[in-house]
């Protein structure tokens, strides 16, 4: 049987993501709605498309794709009215099911090919389908009728799947759209992508995280070779590639944008320019979706979907790096338009939107998101803002997971925390500190200075202890405050 549907053709391989795809297929076997969530640039669409593609041969009614970012996008008048947003989204789905010409013949699978034994339940495991929302009642006729007709023409009563890509901007209209689809076809499954769950009964959520480092490096290698067939990773360039992927947070979009720059820059040159990542990784890939053409564009989309207090908190959280608590955020960010009691709800909103990552009582922001927040902080005229030392930091540090940084690490102005200690550093420690300030990892420093990795590890521990700092991120600011730049031939050796 030929594949049925309109899924996008994958023009490049999917690196990694096997566990996520398998998890999505397991969820889809027991639920009618699976929402793939995650931060901007993490690859939600690619994972969802692969899940749909892997399901398609078992779906006589096919697997169908509808891209919804142009349906009531932020700034569009329809975005402020959920009824208008619902109409726009339903129209986009119906158009996708009918095809580019709008009149493609329907594809109906005969009931005999999809016997009763294979029928999924007509209700999700957790209970009956929710009712079509009351607020959408006045547009129900404009939505449910045409949508049901398009679904019937495309899939009949066969088992099928519809992938709704990019739902986060639709708000409650996304939920109403899913309800209309599920009610139109009792044997239909829906996979949605969104930076936050849709919040419907029976929904299953598949959270997609950034790539592990090894897979991120493999993605850089593969996309780098596509951009420049002569590109290779060697034992000399691999440490820089690993550091580049680490500093890009393992975000596939950022790594693919960086790989496109390998036509004109080396990995080391990319790494050296990464402090200006939003300019560096802009306009290097042409796609139909503007938000995928640059790293800043992707984060601008997330920013536009936040409410004013969430935007303000995102900007002010950029003074923190690594792990922080709600109390730390309140001390660092409250005031000036953001009451202390509003910090926790705004933070919860950022977590729900995949902008801040929460683990128990600890929170953190990916470096890329933190740097974006810093840009917004400068636009607000608060670039000099610095949070106070978290009062709870000494008590919280022992309870952090191994390798995590305590909340006191997260201050915008490390020079205010540490006593002048530059005179206590040895010449070699000064060299190491300068290289830390340049963004080099311990393996890269070991290679640059031709010393053992364990020696570098020891130097880093001593530097932080002597300076009274708790993270590498603080070293550059502290070093600039305590010791002006000077010529250091050894630290300038090329690998």
mmCIF file of C-alpha atoms in Angstrom, residues 201-337:
data_model
loop_
_atom_site.group_PDB
_atom_site.id
_atom_site.type_symbol
_atom_site.label_atom_id
_atom_site.label_comp_id
_atom_site.label_asym_id
_atom_site.label_seq_id
_atom_site.Cartn_x
_atom_site.Cartn_y
_atom_site.Cartn_z
ATOM 1 C CA UNK A 201 -7.471 15.751 29.091
ATOM 2 C CA UNK A 202 -5.779 12.608 27.784
ATOM 3 C CA UNK A 203 -2.825 14.556 26.379
ATOM 4 C CA UNK A 204 0.566 12.857 26.585
ATOM 5 C CA UNK A 205 3.646 15.079 26.575
ATOM 6 C CA UNK A 206 6.992 14.163 25.009
ATOM 7 C CA UNK A 207 9.618 16.655 26.223
ATOM 8 C CA UNK A 208 12.579 16.986 23.841
ATOM 9 C CA UNK A 209 15.844 18.123 25.434
ATOM 10 C CA UNK A 210 19.007 19.448 23.750
ATOM 11 C CA UNK A 211 21.281 16.853 22.172
ATOM 12 C CA UNK A 212 23.875 15.059 24.305
ATOM 13 C CA UNK A 213 27.367 16.340 23.539
ATOM 14 C CA UNK A 214 28.523 13.411 21.387
ATOM 15 C CA UNK A 215 25.404 13.596 19.210
ATOM 16 C CA UNK A 216 25.719 17.382 18.991
ATOM 17 C CA UNK A 217 29.284 17.006 17.695
ATOM 18 C CA UNK A 218 28.133 14.385 15.185
ATOM 19 C CA UNK A 219 25.463 16.812 13.963
ATOM 20 C CA UNK A 220 28.113 19.526 13.547
ATOM 21 C CA UNK A 221 30.345 17.108 11.622
ATOM 22 C CA UNK A 222 27.551 15.937 9.321
ATOM 23 C CA UNK A 223 26.145 19.391 8.598
ATOM 24 C CA UNK A 224 29.655 20.822 8.304
ATOM 25 C CA UNK A 225 30.500 18.323 5.579
ATOM 26 C CA UNK A 226 27.268 19.214 3.797
ATOM 27 C CA UNK A 227 28.303 22.883 3.844
ATOM 28 C CA UNK A 228 31.938 22.185 2.935
ATOM 29 C CA UNK A 229 32.787 18.699 1.590
ATOM 30 C CA UNK A 230 36.376 19.215 2.703
ATOM 31 C CA UNK A 231 35.427 19.740 6.344
ATOM 32 C CA UNK A 232 36.629 17.110 8.803
ATOM 33 C CA UNK A 233 37.069 16.857 12.544
ATOM 34 C CA UNK A 234 40.525 15.764 13.639
ATOM 35 C CA UNK A 235 42.113 15.134 17.006
ATOM 36 C CA UNK A 236 43.337 18.741 16.863
ATOM 37 C CA UNK A 237 39.963 20.292 16.064
ATOM 38 C CA UNK A 238 37.677 17.938 18.005
ATOM 39 C CA UNK A 239 38.172 19.704 21.387
ATOM 40 C CA UNK A 240 37.123 23.023 19.823
ATOM 41 C CA UNK A 241 34.124 21.352 18.180
ATOM 42 C CA UNK A 242 33.023 19.856 21.492
ATOM 43 C CA UNK A 243 33.370 23.222 23.213
ATOM 44 C CA UNK A 244 31.423 24.929 20.415
ATOM 45 C CA UNK A 245 28.554 22.457 20.740
ATOM 46 C CA UNK A 246 28.601 22.739 24.528
ATOM 47 C CA UNK A 247 28.390 26.522 24.411
ATOM 48 C CA UNK A 248 25.551 26.269 21.898
ATOM 49 C CA UNK A 249 23.705 24.185 24.509
ATOM 50 C CA UNK A 250 23.331 21.190 22.193
ATOM 51 C CA UNK A 251 20.531 23.010 20.338
ATOM 52 C CA UNK A 252 20.268 21.501 16.839
ATOM 53 C CA UNK A 253 19.163 24.763 15.210
ATOM 54 C CA UNK A 254 22.154 26.638 16.641
ATOM 55 C CA UNK A 255 24.544 23.852 15.625
ATOM 56 C CA UNK A 256 23.161 23.700 12.084
ATOM 57 C CA UNK A 257 23.481 27.474 11.752
ATOM 58 C CA UNK A 258 27.067 27.250 13.021
ATOM 59 C CA UNK A 259 27.819 24.439 10.565
ATOM 60 C CA UNK A 260 26.667 26.634 7.690
ATOM 61 C CA UNK A 261 29.324 29.168 8.749
ATOM 62 C CA UNK A 262 32.020 26.519 8.269
ATOM 63 C CA UNK A 263 32.078 27.475 4.597
ATOM 64 C CA UNK A 264 34.103 30.532 5.582
ATOM 65 C CA UNK A 265 35.261 30.046 9.193
ATOM 66 C CA UNK A 266 37.121 27.328 11.067
ATOM 67 C CA UNK A 267 35.674 25.747 14.187
ATOM 68 C CA UNK A 268 38.150 27.709 16.322
ATOM 69 C CA UNK A 269 37.198 30.955 14.617
ATOM 70 C CA UNK A 270 33.536 30.211 15.225
ATOM 71 C CA UNK A 271 34.251 29.493 18.873
ATOM 72 C CA UNK A 272 36.175 32.748 19.273
ATOM 73 C CA UNK A 273 33.229 34.726 17.887
ATOM 74 C CA UNK A 274 30.527 32.968 19.885
ATOM 75 C CA UNK A 275 29.981 35.830 22.324
ATOM 76 C CA UNK A 276 28.232 37.535 19.405
ATOM 77 C CA UNK A 277 26.265 34.403 18.531
ATOM 78 C CA UNK A 278 23.070 36.151 17.492
ATOM 79 C CA UNK A 279 24.812 38.131 14.747
ATOM 80 C CA UNK A 280 27.099 35.226 13.865
ATOM 81 C CA UNK A 281 24.234 32.763 13.423
ATOM 82 C CA UNK A 282 21.827 34.927 11.446
ATOM 83 C CA UNK A 283 20.826 34.677 7.796
ATOM 84 C CA UNK A 284 22.979 31.642 7.001
ATOM 85 C CA UNK A 285 20.159 29.190 6.196
ATOM 86 C CA UNK A 286 17.202 29.999 3.973
ATOM 87 C CA UNK A 287 14.001 28.259 5.007
ATOM 88 C CA UNK A 288 10.324 29.082 4.422
ATOM 89 C CA UNK A 289 10.012 29.850 8.142
ATOM 90 C CA UNK A 290 11.718 33.093 9.137
ATOM 91 C CA UNK A 291 12.176 31.970 12.738
ATOM 92 C CA UNK A 292 14.426 29.102 11.555
ATOM 93 C CA UNK A 293 16.730 31.383 9.566
ATOM 94 C CA UNK A 294 18.597 32.676 12.593
ATOM 95 C CA UNK A 295 19.099 31.973 16.264
ATOM 96 C CA UNK A 296 17.770 35.334 17.395
ATOM 97 C CA UNK A 297 14.669 34.967 15.222
ATOM 98 C CA UNK A 298 13.853 31.681 16.956
ATOM 99 C CA UNK A 299 14.148 33.274 20.384
ATOM 100 C CA UNK A 300 12.277 36.395 19.289
ATOM 101 C CA UNK A 301 9.290 34.129 18.613
ATOM 102 C CA UNK A 302 9.429 32.746 22.168
ATOM 103 C CA UNK A 303 9.853 36.258 23.579
ATOM 104 C CA UNK A 304 6.790 37.578 21.738
ATOM 105 C CA UNK A 305 4.676 34.802 23.239
ATOM 106 C CA UNK A 306 5.567 35.804 26.816
ATOM 107 C CA UNK A 307 3.486 38.261 28.800
ATOM 108 C CA UNK A 308 5.149 41.534 29.925
ATOM 109 C CA UNK A 309 6.181 40.241 33.352
ATOM 110 C CA UNK A 310 7.641 37.066 31.887
ATOM 111 C CA UNK A 311 9.645 39.147 29.400
ATOM 112 C CA UNK A 312 10.960 41.359 32.178
ATOM 113 C CA UNK A 313 11.880 38.367 34.307
ATOM 114 C CA UNK A 314 13.622 36.655 31.383
ATOM 115 C CA UNK A 315 15.768 39.742 30.881
ATOM 116 C CA UNK A 316 16.631 40.086 34.562
ATOM 117 C CA UNK A 317 17.368 36.383 34.976
ATOM 118 C CA UNK A 318 20.288 36.927 32.604
ATOM 119 C CA UNK A 319 22.245 38.246 35.597
ATOM 120 C CA UNK A 320 22.189 34.665 36.885
ATOM 121 C CA UNK A 321 23.974 31.713 35.304
ATOM 122 C CA UNK A 322 23.724 28.078 36.203
ATOM 123 C CA UNK A 323 21.506 26.897 39.042
ATOM 124 C CA UNK A 324 19.192 29.210 40.989
ATOM 125 C CA UNK A 325 16.142 28.933 43.225
ATOM 126 C CA UNK A 326 12.894 30.880 43.275
ATOM 127 C CA UNK A 327 14.263 32.836 46.246
ATOM 128 C CA UNK A 328 17.388 33.732 44.246
ATOM 129 C CA UNK A 329 15.223 34.952 41.373
ATOM 130 C CA UNK A 330 13.107 37.045 43.747
ATOM 131 C CA UNK A 331 16.182 38.698 45.274
ATOM 132 C CA UNK A 332 17.829 39.362 41.912
ATOM 133 C CA UNK A 333 14.841 40.314 39.776
ATOM 134 C CA UNK A 334 12.067 41.897 41.858
ATOM 135 C CA UNK A 335 11.312 45.613 41.666
ATOM 136 C CA UNK A 336 10.786 48.157 38.922
ATOM 137 C CA UNK A 337 7.628 46.767 37.334
#
